[in-house]
Amino acid sequence: MIAVADQPDEHPLVHQALVYSSDAGFLAVAVPFCRDGLAAREKVLAVTTAANIALLTRALGDDAGGVEFVETGGWYDAPGRTLAAYGRYLDGNPRVRVIGEPVWHGRTPLEETEWTRYESAVNAAFAARSAWMVCAFDERAVPGRVVAGARRTHPGLLTGDGPRASPDYVEPGSFTCAADHDPLPPPPPGAAALRFDGDLHRVRRHVRATAERLGLSRALTDRLLLTVNEVAANAVEHGGGHGDLAIWTDGNAVVCDVTDPGKLTAVLPGYLPPAPTALRGHGLWVVRQLCDLLEVRSGPSGTRFRLHLNLLPG
C-alpha cells in the first residue's frame, strides 16, 4: 500500500497529482487517503469517474457512507466555475480532503491548455486554505502531455513509488503554457466587428443585434451581454479608453474577442476570487463564471480577451 505524506501544518494547502495506471494503483492511494481523513473528522470529497466511485465504494465498505461522491463530468464543466465550486466547498468546511479527477477525454487542445492552467491556479487560489487536494490522472486514458503538465502544476506527486516533490513544479505566478507564446489567430472574415469607446450602450446594442442574427437563445444572449460588457468596461477603464470587438460562431460555441491597447499586469486574471469586501476585481472573475473558456494574451501591443460560450449544453 502506498503511504500518503502527512499534511504539513506550515502549508495549509497540499496539492498533489496522483498518477496511476491500474485500478489497484488508484485504490492504494485513495482508500487510505479517505479513511485517514474520516478518522481525523475531516470532510472528504471524491470527485471522480463513475467507475472509480464504484471501486472506492466497494473498497471502503461501511466507511463509504462518510465520503461525499460526485461524478466528475458535471463538476469539471468550465475552469472558472470549477474553481468557484471548490471555493464554496472549502468555505463551508474548515478542514477538507479532496480527490479530484478532471475530465480530459475529448478535450480540444485549447481546452487542455486552459484546464492545465486551472490546475496551476489552484495553488494560488487556495494557498491559505486548510485543504488536501489530490488530483488523479489515469495514464491508461490521459495523454502523456497532460501528465507532463500535471508535474508542472502540482507541488507533490503520488506514484507507485510513493509521495515525492515534483522536480518540474512551477509556481503559479511564473507558470505558462506553450500556447501562451503564440498570438491568438485573428477573427474570421465576416465576424461582427465594432470599434468602441466609452459608450457601452453602443457595445450592448451591437452584441444583442449580433446575438439575434445568430439565433442565440435568450439565456445565452444574456450571458454574452454580461461578459462582453464586463470586458469592454475593463478596456475603457484600464486599456486606454477604447477597444475593438468581434463576434462569430465556431463549431459549438459563440466566440467574442475584445482587444484594447493596454497591457494586463494581473497574474492569473479572473482566476483568483476577490474578497467579498473588495470594491474592484470582480469583473474578470464573473466573466470566468459565465464563460466556458476564456483566453487572454497581453503584451506591449495590447491585450486580447477571447470569450467562448457553448451554444449547446455539455
XYZ file of C-alpha atoms in Angstrom:
314
model
C 0.000 0.000 0.000
C 1.295 3.473 -0.896
C 1.795 5.788 2.049
C 0.425 9.298 1.666
C 2.521 12.032 3.257
C 1.160 13.807 6.324
C -0.250 17.258 5.707
C 2.302 19.806 6.991
C 0.868 22.423 9.315
C 3.003 25.261 7.950
C 1.493 24.880 4.464
C -2.302 24.782 4.747
C -2.836 23.640 1.143
C -1.423 20.336 -0.053
C -1.894 19.837 -3.791
C -0.670 16.547 -5.229
C -1.032 14.698 -8.531
C -1.864 11.005 -8.317
C -0.533 9.346 -11.459
C -1.851 5.790 -11.714
C -2.040 3.078 -14.342
C -4.322 0.466 -12.753
C -7.399 0.211 -10.555
C -5.194 -1.186 -7.803
C -2.855 1.789 -8.096
C -5.760 4.199 -7.690
C -7.211 2.369 -4.688
C -3.824 2.009 -2.993
C -3.768 5.790 -2.526
C -7.448 6.716 -2.471
C -8.614 4.243 0.196
C -6.149 5.217 2.966
C -6.480 8.871 1.990
C -10.231 8.742 2.561
C -10.066 6.617 5.704
C -7.388 8.779 7.318
C -9.478 11.855 6.585
C -12.591 10.332 8.131
C -10.605 9.233 11.189
C -9.382 12.837 11.590
C -13.002 14.076 11.306
C -12.224 15.891 8.100
C -14.718 16.384 5.281
C -13.852 14.009 2.420
C -14.964 14.747 -1.146
C -14.281 12.412 -4.068
C -14.976 13.945 -7.490
C -14.087 11.150 -9.882
C -15.407 8.865 -12.588
C -18.407 6.607 -12.095
C -16.093 3.589 -12.380
C -13.764 4.882 -9.670
C -16.707 5.799 -7.437
C -17.863 2.187 -7.679
C -14.356 0.904 -6.915
C -13.963 3.218 -3.923
C -17.405 2.441 -2.547
C -16.701 -1.293 -2.557
C -13.186 -0.914 -1.148
C -14.237 1.444 1.659
C -17.179 -0.680 2.771
C -19.032 0.967 5.639
C -16.644 3.941 5.510
C -18.032 4.885 2.093
C -21.046 6.454 3.824
C -18.792 9.176 5.241
C -17.435 10.210 1.833
C -19.258 12.622 -0.464
C -19.086 11.277 -4.021
C -19.636 13.413 -7.133
C -19.262 12.288 -10.745
C -16.530 14.231 -12.451
C -18.389 15.322 -15.622
C -20.801 17.777 -14.025
C -18.202 19.205 -11.652
C -15.440 19.883 -14.182
C -17.534 21.758 -16.747
C -15.563 25.028 -17.028
C -12.306 26.054 -15.307
C -13.643 29.206 -13.651
C -16.827 27.551 -12.404
C -14.910 24.540 -11.075
C -12.556 26.804 -9.156
C -15.577 28.582 -7.663
C -17.248 25.269 -6.770
C -14.190 24.131 -4.837
C -14.003 27.545 -3.194
C -17.577 27.255 -1.939
C -16.906 23.757 -0.657
C -13.787 24.847 1.223
C -15.615 27.863 2.636
C -18.289 25.586 4.085
C -15.912 23.097 5.674
C -12.993 24.038 7.944
C -10.756 21.076 7.002
C -11.146 19.144 3.760
C -9.647 16.288 1.791
C -10.427 16.095 -1.917
C -9.802 13.515 -4.591
C -10.453 15.273 -7.878
C -10.268 13.775 -11.361
C -10.667 16.332 -14.151
C -12.170 15.300 -17.466
C -9.514 15.049 -20.196
C -11.103 12.693 -22.706
C -12.480 14.551 -25.713
C -10.915 17.885 -24.792
C -9.615 20.060 -27.610
C -6.015 21.381 -27.428
C -7.445 24.725 -26.318
C -9.444 23.069 -23.540
C -6.440 21.023 -22.414
C -4.403 24.216 -22.161
C -6.992 26.051 -20.088
C -7.596 23.085 -17.757
C -3.836 22.747 -17.229
C -3.741 26.441 -16.352
C -6.627 25.836 -13.926
C -4.523 23.231 -12.092
C -1.798 25.836 -11.634
C -4.318 28.442 -10.450
C -5.494 26.090 -7.675
C -2.157 26.636 -5.910
C -2.712 30.394 -5.730
C -6.469 30.410 -5.186
C -6.392 28.078 -2.172
C -2.877 28.702 -0.839
C -4.129 29.662 2.619
C -6.887 27.027 2.873
C -6.660 24.018 5.130
C -7.220 21.562 2.328
C -5.527 18.480 0.940
C -6.282 18.063 -2.753
C -5.182 15.022 -4.724
C -5.821 15.242 -8.475
C -5.956 11.869 -10.221
C -4.519 11.166 -13.687
C -5.150 7.750 -15.233
C -2.232 7.037 -17.558
C -4.355 4.457 -19.386
C -6.668 7.203 -20.641
C -4.930 10.573 -20.193
C -2.482 11.816 -22.866
C 1.159 11.941 -21.834
C 1.272 15.696 -22.437
C -1.441 16.154 -19.795
C 0.509 14.076 -17.268
C 3.588 16.159 -18.063
C 1.510 19.264 -17.364
C 0.401 17.795 -14.029
C 4.018 17.542 -12.964
C 4.401 21.267 -13.618
C 1.192 22.311 -11.812
C 1.302 20.132 -8.677
C 3.961 20.668 -5.999
C 3.715 16.984 -4.999
C 3.356 13.703 -6.879
C 1.888 10.362 -5.852
C 3.024 7.407 -7.956
C 3.677 3.715 -7.435
C 6.889 4.687 -5.653
C 5.079 6.828 -3.077
C 4.849 10.580 -2.468
C 7.561 12.980 -3.559
C 8.049 16.591 -4.549
C 7.670 17.307 -8.242
C 11.006 18.453 -9.688
C 9.143 20.095 -12.586
C 6.774 22.202 -10.470
C 6.403 25.854 -11.486
C 4.889 28.455 -9.157
C 1.570 29.804 -10.482
C 2.890 33.325 -10.880
C 5.511 32.039 -13.337
C 3.545 29.231 -14.959
C 2.971 29.413 -18.696
C 1.658 27.010 -21.296
C 3.242 26.579 -24.708
C 0.270 28.363 -26.281
C 0.931 31.499 -24.214
C 3.799 32.389 -26.522
C 1.645 32.202 -29.633
C -0.690 35.058 -30.618
C -4.346 34.182 -30.960
C -5.426 33.855 -34.592
C -7.431 36.829 -35.862
C -11.233 36.695 -36.024
C -12.519 35.085 -39.214
C -13.802 37.147 -42.154
C -17.413 38.073 -41.576
C -17.130 38.372 -37.780
C -19.427 41.093 -36.431
C -16.892 43.815 -35.669
C -17.200 47.061 -33.739
C -14.703 49.691 -32.648
C -15.866 51.150 -29.341
C -15.026 53.889 -26.874
C -16.694 54.786 -23.592
C -20.233 54.284 -24.950
C -21.014 50.841 -23.543
C -24.678 51.210 -24.557
C -23.464 51.001 -28.158
C -21.475 47.862 -27.322
C -24.517 46.203 -25.782
C -26.721 47.112 -28.754
C -24.163 45.576 -31.098
C -23.940 42.386 -29.031
C -27.719 41.990 -28.802
C -28.220 42.598 -32.528
C -25.496 40.078 -33.369
C -26.955 37.509 -30.960
C -30.363 37.878 -32.602
C -28.840 37.454 -36.058
C -27.033 34.312 -34.903
C -30.215 32.916 -33.375
C -28.845 32.640 -29.840
C -31.198 31.736 -27.023
C -32.262 34.425 -24.587
C -30.224 32.862 -21.789
C -27.080 32.674 -23.908
C -27.645 36.217 -25.181
C -27.843 37.483 -21.595
C -24.605 35.686 -20.683
C -22.862 37.078 -23.743
C -24.081 40.598 -22.983
C -22.850 40.474 -19.405
C -19.437 39.023 -20.212
C -18.734 41.366 -23.122
C -19.909 44.379 -21.120
C -17.548 43.474 -18.248
C -14.522 43.054 -20.523
C -15.336 46.157 -22.588
C -15.749 48.199 -19.399
C -12.331 46.941 -18.276
C -10.891 48.072 -21.625
C -12.426 51.518 -21.251
C -11.189 51.956 -17.677
C -7.758 50.327 -17.885
C -6.982 49.797 -21.573
C -6.791 53.301 -22.939
C -10.486 54.121 -23.108
C -11.281 52.253 -26.321
C -11.055 48.879 -27.998
C -12.247 46.550 -30.719
C -14.935 43.880 -30.562
C -15.612 40.906 -32.859
C -18.225 38.144 -32.518
C -18.562 34.925 -34.506
C -19.507 31.278 -34.141
C -17.000 28.437 -34.191
C -18.441 24.947 -34.154
C -20.444 24.559 -30.957
C -19.515 27.930 -29.468
C -20.080 31.622 -29.892
C -16.746 33.414 -29.650
C -16.066 37.050 -28.870
C -12.801 38.990 -28.997
C -12.305 42.173 -27.026
C -8.973 43.883 -27.658
C -7.520 47.077 -26.249
C -4.135 48.848 -26.342
C -3.428 48.405 -22.628
C -1.142 45.810 -21.060
C -2.609 43.487 -18.441
C -0.490 43.222 -15.297
C -2.664 40.903 -13.184
C -1.359 37.400 -12.511
C -3.918 34.681 -13.372
C -6.548 37.253 -14.406
C -10.011 36.258 -13.245
C -8.872 33.057 -11.552
C -8.426 34.441 -8.053
C -11.720 35.298 -6.350
C -11.852 38.840 -4.966
C -12.502 39.365 -1.287
C -16.216 39.854 -0.557
C -15.494 43.393 0.679
C -13.336 44.344 -2.330
C -14.657 47.229 -4.419
C -12.711 46.131 -7.503
C -11.538 42.924 -9.124
C -14.909 41.223 -9.585
C -15.264 41.720 -13.346
C -12.976 39.040 -14.791
C -13.948 36.635 -12.010
C -17.585 36.994 -13.085
C -16.567 36.565 -16.731
C -14.861 33.254 -15.929
C -18.014 32.059 -14.161
C -20.148 32.776 -17.219
C -17.762 31.696 -19.974
C -16.933 28.123 -20.832
C -13.405 29.205 -21.708
C -11.524 32.497 -21.571
C -8.223 33.032 -23.364
C -6.032 36.030 -22.554
C -2.971 37.364 -24.371
C -1.244 40.543 -23.285
C 1.919 42.267 -24.392
C 3.406 45.594 -25.492
C 0.924 45.905 -28.360
C -2.140 45.430 -26.156
C -4.438 42.825 -24.638
C -6.835 40.398 -26.276
C -9.605 38.595 -24.386
C -11.249 35.731 -26.262
C -14.515 34.537 -24.720
C -16.028 31.147 -25.583
C -19.636 30.315 -24.687
C -21.052 26.942 -25.674
C -24.092 27.035 -27.920
C -25.394 23.710 -26.583
C -25.146 22.086 -23.137
C -22.220 19.824 -22.441
